[in-house]
mmCIF file of C-alpha atoms in Angstrom:
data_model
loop_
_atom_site.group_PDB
_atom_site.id
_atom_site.type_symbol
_atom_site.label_atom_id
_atom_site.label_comp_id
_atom_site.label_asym_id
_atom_site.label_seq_id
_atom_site.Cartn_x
_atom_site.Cartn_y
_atom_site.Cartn_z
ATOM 1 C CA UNK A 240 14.023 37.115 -2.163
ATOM 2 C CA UNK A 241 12.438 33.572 -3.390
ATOM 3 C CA UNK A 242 13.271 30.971 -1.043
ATOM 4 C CA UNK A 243 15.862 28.547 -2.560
ATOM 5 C CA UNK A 244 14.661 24.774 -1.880
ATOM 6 C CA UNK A 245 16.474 21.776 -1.225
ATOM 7 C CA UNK A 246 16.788 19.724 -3.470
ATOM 8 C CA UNK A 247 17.936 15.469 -2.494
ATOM 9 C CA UNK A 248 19.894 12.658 -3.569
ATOM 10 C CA UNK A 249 17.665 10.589 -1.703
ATOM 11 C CA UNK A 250 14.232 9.949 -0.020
ATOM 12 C CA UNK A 251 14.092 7.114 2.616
ATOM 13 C CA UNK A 252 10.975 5.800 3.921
ATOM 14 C CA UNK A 253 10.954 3.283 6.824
ATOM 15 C CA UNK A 254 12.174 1.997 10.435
ATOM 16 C CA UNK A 255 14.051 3.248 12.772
ATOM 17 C CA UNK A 256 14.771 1.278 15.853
ATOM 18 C CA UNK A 257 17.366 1.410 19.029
ATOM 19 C CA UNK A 258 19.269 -1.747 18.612
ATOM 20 C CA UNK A 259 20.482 -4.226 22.138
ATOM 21 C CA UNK A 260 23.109 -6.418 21.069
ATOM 22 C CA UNK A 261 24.950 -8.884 23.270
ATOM 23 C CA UNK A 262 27.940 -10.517 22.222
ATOM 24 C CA UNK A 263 28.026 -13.964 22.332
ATOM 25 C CA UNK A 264 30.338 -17.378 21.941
ATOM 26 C CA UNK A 265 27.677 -18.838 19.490
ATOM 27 C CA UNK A 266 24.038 -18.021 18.895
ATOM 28 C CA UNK A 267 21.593 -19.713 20.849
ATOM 29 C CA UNK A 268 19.509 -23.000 19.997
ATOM 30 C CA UNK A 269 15.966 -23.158 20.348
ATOM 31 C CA UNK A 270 15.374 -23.535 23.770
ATOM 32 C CA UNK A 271 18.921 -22.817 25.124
ATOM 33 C CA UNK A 272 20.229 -19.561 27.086
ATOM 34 C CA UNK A 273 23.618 -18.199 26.695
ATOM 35 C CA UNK A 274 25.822 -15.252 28.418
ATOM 36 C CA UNK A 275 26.872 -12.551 26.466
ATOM 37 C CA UNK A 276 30.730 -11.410 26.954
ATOM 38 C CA UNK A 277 29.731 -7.565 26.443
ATOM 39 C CA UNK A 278 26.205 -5.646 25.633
ATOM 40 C CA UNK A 279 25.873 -1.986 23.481
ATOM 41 C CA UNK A 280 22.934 -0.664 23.126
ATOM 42 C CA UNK A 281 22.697 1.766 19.729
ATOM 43 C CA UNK A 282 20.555 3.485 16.940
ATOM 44 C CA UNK A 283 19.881 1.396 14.304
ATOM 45 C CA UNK A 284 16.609 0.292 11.908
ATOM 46 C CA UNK A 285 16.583 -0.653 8.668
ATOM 47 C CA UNK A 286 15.438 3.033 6.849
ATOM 48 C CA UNK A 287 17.848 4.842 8.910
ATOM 49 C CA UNK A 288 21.089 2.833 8.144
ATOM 50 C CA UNK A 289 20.652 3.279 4.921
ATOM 51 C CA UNK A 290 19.663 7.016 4.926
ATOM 52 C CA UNK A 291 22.844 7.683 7.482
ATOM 53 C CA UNK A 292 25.141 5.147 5.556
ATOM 54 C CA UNK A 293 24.012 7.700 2.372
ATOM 55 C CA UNK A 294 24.653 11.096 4.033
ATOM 56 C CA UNK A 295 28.174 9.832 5.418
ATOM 57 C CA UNK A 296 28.903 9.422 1.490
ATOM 58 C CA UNK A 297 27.560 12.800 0.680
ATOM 59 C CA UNK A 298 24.477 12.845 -0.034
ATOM 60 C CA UNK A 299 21.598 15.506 0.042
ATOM 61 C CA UNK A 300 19.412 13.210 1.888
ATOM 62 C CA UNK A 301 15.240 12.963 3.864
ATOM 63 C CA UNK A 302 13.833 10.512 5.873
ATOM 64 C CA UNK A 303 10.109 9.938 6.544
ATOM 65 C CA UNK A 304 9.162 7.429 9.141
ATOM 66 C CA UNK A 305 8.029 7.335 12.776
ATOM 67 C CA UNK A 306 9.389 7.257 16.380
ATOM 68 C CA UNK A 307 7.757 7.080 20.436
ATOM 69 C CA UNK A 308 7.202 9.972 22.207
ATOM 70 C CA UNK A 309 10.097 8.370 24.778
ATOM 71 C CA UNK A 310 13.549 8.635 25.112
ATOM 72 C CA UNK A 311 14.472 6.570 22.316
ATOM 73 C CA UNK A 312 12.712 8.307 19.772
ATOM 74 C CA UNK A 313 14.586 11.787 20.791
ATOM 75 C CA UNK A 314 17.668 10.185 20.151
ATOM 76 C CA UNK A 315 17.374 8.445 16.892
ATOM 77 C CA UNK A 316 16.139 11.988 15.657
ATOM 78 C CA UNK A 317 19.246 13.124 16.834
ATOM 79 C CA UNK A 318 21.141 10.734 15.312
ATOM 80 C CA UNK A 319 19.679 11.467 11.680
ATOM 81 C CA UNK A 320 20.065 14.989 12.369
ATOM 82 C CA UNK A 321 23.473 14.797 13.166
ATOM 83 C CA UNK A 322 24.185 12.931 9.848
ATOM 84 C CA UNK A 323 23.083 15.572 7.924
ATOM 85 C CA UNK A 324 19.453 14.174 7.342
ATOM 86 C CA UNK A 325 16.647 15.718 7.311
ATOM 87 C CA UNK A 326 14.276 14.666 9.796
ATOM 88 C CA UNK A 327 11.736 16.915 9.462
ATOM 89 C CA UNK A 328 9.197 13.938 8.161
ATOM 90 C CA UNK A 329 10.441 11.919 10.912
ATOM 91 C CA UNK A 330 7.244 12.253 13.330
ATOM 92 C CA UNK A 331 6.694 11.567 17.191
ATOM 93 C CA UNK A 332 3.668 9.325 17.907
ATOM 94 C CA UNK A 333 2.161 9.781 21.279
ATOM 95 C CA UNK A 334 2.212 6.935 23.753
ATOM 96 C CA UNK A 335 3.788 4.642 21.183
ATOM 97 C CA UNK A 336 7.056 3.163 21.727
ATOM 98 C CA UNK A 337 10.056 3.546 19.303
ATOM 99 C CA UNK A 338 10.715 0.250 17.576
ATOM 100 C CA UNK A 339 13.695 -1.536 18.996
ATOM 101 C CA UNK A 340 15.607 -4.706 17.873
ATOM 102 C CA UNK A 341 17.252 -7.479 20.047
ATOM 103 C CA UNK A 342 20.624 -8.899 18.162
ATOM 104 C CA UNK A 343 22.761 -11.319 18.983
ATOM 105 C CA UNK A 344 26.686 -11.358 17.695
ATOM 106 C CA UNK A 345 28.666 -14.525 17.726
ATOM 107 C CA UNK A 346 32.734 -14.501 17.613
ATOM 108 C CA UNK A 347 32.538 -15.009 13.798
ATOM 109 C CA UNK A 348 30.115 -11.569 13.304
ATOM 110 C CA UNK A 349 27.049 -13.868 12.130
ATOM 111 C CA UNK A 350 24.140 -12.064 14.154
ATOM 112 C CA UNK A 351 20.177 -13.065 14.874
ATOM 113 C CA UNK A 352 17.522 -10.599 15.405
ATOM 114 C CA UNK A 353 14.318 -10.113 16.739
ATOM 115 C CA UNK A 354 12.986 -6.807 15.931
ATOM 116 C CA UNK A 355 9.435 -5.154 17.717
ATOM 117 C CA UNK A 356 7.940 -2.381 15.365
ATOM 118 C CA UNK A 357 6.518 0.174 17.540
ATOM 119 C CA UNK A 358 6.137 3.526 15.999
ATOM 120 C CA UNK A 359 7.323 1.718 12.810
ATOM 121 C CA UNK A 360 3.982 0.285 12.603
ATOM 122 C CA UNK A 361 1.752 3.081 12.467
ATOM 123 C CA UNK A 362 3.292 4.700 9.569
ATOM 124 C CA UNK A 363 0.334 5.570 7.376
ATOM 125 C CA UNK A 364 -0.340 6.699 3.287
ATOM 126 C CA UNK A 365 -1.087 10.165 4.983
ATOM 127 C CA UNK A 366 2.661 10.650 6.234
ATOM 128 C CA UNK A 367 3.795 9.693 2.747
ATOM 129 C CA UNK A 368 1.078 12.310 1.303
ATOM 130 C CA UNK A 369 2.610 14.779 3.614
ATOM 131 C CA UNK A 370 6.052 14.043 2.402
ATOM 132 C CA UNK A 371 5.084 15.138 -1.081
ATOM 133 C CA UNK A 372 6.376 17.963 -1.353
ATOM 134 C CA UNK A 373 10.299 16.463 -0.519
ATOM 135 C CA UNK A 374 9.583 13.457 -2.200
ATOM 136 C CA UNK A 375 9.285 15.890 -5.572
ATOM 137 C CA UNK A 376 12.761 17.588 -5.201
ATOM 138 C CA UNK A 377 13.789 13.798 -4.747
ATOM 139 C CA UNK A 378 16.028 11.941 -7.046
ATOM 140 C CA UNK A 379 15.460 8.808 -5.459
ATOM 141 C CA UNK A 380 13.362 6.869 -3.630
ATOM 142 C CA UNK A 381 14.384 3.849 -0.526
ATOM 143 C CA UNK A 382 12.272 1.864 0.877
ATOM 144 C CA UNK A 383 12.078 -1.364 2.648
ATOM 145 C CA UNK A 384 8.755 -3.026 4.191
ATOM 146 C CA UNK A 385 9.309 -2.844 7.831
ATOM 147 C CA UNK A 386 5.681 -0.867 7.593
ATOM 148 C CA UNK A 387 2.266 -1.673 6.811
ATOM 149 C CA UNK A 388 2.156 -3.699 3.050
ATOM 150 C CA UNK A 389 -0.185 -1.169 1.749
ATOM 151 C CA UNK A 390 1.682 2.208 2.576
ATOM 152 C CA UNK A 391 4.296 0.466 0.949
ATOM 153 C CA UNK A 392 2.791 -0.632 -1.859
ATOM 154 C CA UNK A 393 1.108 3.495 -1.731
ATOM 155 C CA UNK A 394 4.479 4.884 -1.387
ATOM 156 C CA UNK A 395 5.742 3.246 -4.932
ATOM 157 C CA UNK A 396 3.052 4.302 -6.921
ATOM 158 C CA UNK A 397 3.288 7.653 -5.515
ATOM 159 C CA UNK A 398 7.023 8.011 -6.739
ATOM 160 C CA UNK A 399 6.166 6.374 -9.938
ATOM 161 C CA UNK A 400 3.542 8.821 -10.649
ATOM 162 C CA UNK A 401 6.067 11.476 -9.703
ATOM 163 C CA UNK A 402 8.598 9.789 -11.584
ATOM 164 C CA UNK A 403 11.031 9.139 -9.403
ATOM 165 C CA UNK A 404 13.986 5.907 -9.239
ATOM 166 C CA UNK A 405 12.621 3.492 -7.274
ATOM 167 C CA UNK A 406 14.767 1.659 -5.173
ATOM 168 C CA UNK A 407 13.142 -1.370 -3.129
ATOM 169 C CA UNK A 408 15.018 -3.375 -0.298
ATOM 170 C CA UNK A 409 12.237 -6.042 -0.410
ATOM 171 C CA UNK A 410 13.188 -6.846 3.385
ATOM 172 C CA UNK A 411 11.192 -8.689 5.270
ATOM 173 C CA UNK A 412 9.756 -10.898 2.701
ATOM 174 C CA UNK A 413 6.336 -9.510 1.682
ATOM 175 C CA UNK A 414 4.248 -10.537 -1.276
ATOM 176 C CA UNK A 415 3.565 -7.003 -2.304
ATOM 177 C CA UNK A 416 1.284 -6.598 -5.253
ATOM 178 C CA UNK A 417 3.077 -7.482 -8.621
ATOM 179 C CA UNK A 418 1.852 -4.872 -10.454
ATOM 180 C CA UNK A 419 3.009 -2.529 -8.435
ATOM 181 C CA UNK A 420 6.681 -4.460 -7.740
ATOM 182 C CA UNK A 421 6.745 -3.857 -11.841
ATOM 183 C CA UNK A 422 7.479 -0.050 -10.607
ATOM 184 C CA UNK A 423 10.455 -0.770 -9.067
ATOM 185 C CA UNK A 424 13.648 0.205 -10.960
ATOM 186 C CA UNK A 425 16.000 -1.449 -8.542
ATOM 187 C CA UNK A 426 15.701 -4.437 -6.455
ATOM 188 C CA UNK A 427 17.810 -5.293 -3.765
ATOM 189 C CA UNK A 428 17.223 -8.644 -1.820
ATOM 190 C CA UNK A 429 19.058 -10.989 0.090
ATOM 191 C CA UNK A 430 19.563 -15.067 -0.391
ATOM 192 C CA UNK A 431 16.202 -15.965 1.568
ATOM 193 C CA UNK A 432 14.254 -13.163 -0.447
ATOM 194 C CA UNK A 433 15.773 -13.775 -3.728
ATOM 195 C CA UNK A 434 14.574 -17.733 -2.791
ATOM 196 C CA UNK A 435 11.515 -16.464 -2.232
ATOM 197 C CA UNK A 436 10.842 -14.569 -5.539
ATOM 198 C CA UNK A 437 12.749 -16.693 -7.976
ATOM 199 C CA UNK A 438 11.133 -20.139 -5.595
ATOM 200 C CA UNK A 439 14.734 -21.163 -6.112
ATOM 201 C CA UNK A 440 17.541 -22.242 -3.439
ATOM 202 C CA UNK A 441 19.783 -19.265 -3.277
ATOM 203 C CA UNK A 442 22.836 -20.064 -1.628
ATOM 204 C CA UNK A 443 25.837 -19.401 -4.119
ATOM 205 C CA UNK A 444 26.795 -16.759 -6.494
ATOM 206 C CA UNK A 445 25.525 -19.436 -9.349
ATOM 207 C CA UNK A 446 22.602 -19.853 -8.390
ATOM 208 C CA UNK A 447 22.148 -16.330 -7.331
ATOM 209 C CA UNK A 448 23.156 -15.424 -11.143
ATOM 210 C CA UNK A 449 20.410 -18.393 -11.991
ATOM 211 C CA UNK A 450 17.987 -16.183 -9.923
ATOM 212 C CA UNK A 451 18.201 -12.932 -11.140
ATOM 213 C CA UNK A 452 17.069 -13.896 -14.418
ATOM 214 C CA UNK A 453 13.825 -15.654 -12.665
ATOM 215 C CA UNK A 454 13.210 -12.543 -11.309
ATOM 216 C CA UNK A 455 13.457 -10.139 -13.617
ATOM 217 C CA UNK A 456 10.839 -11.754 -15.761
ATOM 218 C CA UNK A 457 8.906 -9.921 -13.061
ATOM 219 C CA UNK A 458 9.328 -7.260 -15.229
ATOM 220 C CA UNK A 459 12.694 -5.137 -13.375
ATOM 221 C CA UNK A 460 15.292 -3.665 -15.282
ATOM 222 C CA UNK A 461 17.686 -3.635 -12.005
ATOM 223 C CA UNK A 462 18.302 -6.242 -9.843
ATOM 224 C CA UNK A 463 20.703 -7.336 -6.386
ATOM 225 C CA UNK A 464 21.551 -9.967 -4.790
ATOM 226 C CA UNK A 465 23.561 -9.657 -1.906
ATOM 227 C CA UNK A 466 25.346 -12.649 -0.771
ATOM 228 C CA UNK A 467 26.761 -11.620 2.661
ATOM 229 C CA UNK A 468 30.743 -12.128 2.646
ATOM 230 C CA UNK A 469 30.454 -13.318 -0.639
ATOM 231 C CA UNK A 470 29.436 -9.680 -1.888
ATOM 232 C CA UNK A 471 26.572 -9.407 -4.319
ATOM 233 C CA UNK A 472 25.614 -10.485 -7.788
ATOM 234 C CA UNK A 473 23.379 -7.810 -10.312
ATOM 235 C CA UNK A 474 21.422 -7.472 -13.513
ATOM 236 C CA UNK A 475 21.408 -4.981 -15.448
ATOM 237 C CA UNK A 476 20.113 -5.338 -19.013
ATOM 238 C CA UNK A 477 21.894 -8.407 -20.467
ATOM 239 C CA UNK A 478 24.583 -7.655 -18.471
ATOM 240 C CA UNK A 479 25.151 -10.321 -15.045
ATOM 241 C CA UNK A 480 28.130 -9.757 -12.957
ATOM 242 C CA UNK A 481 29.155 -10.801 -9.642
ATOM 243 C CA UNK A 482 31.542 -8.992 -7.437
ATOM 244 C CA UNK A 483 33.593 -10.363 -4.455
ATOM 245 C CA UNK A 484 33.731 -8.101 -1.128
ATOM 246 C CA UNK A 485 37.193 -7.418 0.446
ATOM 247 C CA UNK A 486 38.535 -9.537 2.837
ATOM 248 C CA UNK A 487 38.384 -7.951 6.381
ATOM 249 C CA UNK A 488 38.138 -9.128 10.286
ATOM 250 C CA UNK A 489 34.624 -8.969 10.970
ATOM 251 C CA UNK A 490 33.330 -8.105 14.052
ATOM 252 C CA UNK A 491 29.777 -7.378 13.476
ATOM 253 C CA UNK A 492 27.564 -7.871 10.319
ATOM 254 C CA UNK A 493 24.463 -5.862 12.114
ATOM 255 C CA UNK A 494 23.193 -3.296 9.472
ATOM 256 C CA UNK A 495 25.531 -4.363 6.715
ATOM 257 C CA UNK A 496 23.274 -5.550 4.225
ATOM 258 C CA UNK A 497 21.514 -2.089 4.997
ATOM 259 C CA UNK A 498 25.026 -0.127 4.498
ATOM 260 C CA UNK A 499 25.137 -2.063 1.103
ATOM 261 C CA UNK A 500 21.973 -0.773 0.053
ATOM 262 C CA UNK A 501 22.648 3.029 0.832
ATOM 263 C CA UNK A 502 25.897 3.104 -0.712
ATOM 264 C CA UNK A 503 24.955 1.534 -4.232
ATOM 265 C CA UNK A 504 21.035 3.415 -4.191
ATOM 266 C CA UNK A 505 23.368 6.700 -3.407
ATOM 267 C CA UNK A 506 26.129 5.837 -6.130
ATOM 268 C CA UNK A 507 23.301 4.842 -8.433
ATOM 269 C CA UNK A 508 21.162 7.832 -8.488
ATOM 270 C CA UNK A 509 24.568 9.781 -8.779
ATOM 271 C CA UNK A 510 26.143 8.023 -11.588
ATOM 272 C CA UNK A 511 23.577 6.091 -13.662
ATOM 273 C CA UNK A 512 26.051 3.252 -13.278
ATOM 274 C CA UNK A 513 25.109 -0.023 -11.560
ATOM 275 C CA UNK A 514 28.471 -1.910 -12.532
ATOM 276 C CA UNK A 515 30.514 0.549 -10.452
ATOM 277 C CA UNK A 516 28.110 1.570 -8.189
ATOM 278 C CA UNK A 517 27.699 -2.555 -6.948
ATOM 279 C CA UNK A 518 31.333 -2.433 -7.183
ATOM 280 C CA UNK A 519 31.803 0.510 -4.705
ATOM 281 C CA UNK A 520 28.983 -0.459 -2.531
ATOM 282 C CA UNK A 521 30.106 -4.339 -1.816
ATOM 283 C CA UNK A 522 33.411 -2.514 -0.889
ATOM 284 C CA UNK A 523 31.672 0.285 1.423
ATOM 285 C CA UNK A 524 29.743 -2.904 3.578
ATOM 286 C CA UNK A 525 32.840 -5.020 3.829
ATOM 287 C CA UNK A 526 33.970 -1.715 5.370
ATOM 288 C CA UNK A 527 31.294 -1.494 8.263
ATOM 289 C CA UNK A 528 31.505 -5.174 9.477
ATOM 290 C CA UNK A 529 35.005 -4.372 10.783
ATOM 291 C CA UNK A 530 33.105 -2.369 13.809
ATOM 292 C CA UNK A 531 30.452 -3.086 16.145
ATOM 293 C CA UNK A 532 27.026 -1.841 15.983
ATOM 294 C CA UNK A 533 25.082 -0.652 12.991
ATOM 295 C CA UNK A 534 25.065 2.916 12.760
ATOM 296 C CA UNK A 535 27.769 3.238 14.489
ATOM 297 C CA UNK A 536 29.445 1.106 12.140
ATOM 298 C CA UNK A 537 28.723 2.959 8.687
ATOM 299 C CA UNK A 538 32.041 4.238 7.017
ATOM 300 C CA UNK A 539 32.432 7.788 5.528
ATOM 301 C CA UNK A 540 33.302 8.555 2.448
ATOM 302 C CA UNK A 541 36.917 9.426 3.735
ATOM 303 C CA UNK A 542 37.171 6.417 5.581
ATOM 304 C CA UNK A 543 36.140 4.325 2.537
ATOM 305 C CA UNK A 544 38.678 6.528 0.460
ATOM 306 C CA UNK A 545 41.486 5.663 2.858
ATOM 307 C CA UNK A 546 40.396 1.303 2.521
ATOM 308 C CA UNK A 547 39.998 1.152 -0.905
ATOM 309 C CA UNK A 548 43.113 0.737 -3.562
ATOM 310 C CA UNK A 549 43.318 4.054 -5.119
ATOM 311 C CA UNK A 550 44.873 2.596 -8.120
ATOM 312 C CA UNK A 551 41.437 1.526 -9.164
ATOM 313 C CA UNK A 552 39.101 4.217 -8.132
ATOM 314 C CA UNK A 553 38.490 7.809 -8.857
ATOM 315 C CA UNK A 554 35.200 9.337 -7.007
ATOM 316 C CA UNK A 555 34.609 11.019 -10.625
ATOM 317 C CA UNK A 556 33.500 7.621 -11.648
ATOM 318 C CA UNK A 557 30.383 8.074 -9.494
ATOM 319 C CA UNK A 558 29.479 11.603 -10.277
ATOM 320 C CA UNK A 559 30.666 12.627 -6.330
ATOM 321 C CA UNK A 560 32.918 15.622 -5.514
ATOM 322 C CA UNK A 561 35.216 14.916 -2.027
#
């Protein structure tokens, strides 16, 4: 009998990292020490909150990226695997450690973070070649640039040849080759990255509406902005809309801009929508800051059923089956 193949929602490439977080009063000054009130120490990295934020929602979803051969590393593969994510791309790299990040919480949720790359760093175009054959029963592809610019950069074209939606969390800020930034079909960035590509203050949903049409002269259909509790403002086409976040506690914003960007790349690929998949996905992160950590923070699609008004959503909307 033919072997039946997988086929996935979504392709992530990027970091994983075990995150340290102390809770604080207020974050630090240059120069100053402060005592944390509690410490929790948890998975975390840009590429696999989004992936796991994805697969909590539903989705058929791969990672590729690297991890240590140390203790760390065995447990963030655990952690994708039991999300539901294929980890078989995820590899082990001897005598490397697994990227970690140091985060700091104050009592209002605002965090700062240091990150160390690790195993993140060594992530080369030859892992992406051997994730071919994944990346081709992909619908999507995530990626971020905690990894060297030019697997990056080799990782785009390689879905564009395939012809694959290209989603691009352009976090950290690097100045990636434009021609191949022209590939993307949806950009997501926050208020210091949109600054940086529109070479605009971004600090408001007008001027954040001002800055999407800056950048899409780049030559991108698709654009976010996300503007923290604010929620985010898009482009599509002619079309600019912002939309507001719910109003929650928040305890910890670690890994929500992250959660935004797995819930809207998922809802997008599934739907075709960006209106209601911005819509839903603003709503999904508003979700995770009401619980500390990052991963351990990302809602499922049962608990996001149960927060949002029912009145106003039906899960048909997005092309996803409960």
């Amino acid at each position: 009998m033919k072997k039946v193949e997988n086929k996935y929602d979504l392709i992530v490439y990027g970091s994983l990292n075990m995150d340290y977080v102390g809770y604080v009063d207020k974050l630090p000054e240059p120069g100053e020490t402060v005592a944390s009130n509690s410490f929790s120490i948890g998975p975390g990295g840009k590429a696999a909150n989004q992936v796991i934020t994805a697969a909590k929602l539903t989705a058929t979803t791969a990672m590729v990226g690297r991890v240590g051969d140390d203790h760390i590393g065995t447990v963030m593969k655990n952690e994708l695997a039991q999300a539901g994510v294929d980890d078989e791309n995820v590899l082990i790299s001897p005598g490397i450690q697994t990227g970690i990040a140091m985060v700091s919480v104050d009592q209002s949720g605002n965090n700062s973070i240091v990150t160390y790359k690790g195993a993140n760093a060594i992530l080369t175009e030859e892992d992406v070649t051997h994730s071919l054959d994944k990346l081709k029963r992909a619908e999507g592809v995530v990626l971020q640039l905690e990894m060297d610019k030019q697997v990056g950069e080799y990782t785009i074209q390689m879905a564009s040849d395939l012809g694959k939606k290209i989603i691009l969390n352009l976090a950290p800020i690097v100045d990636i080759d434009s021609e191949v930034l022209k590939l993307v079909d949806l950009l997501i960035v926050n208020e210091p990255e949109s600054s940086f590509l529109s070479g605009m203050d971004v600090n408001s949903v007008d001027s954040a509406k001002e800055a999407v049409e800056i950048i899409s002269q780049i030559g991108i259909d698709n654009i976010v902005i996300t503007l923290g509790g604010e929620g985010a403002v898009f482009k599509t086409g002619d079309i600019i809309k912002h939309y507001p976040a719910s109003k929650v506690n928040v305890v910890d914003t670690t890994g929500a801009g992250d959660c935004f960007v797995g819930a809207v790349s998922f809802f997008w690929i599934r739907s075709g929508d960006l209106d209601i998949s911005v819509k839903n996905a603003v709503n999904v992160a508003a979700l995770s800051v009401t619980k500390q950590g990052a991963i351990t923070s990302l809602p499922s699609l049962a608990e996001y059923e149960q927060f949002i008004d029912k009145e106003e959503f039906d899960f048909h909307q997005l092309n996803i089956s409960k």
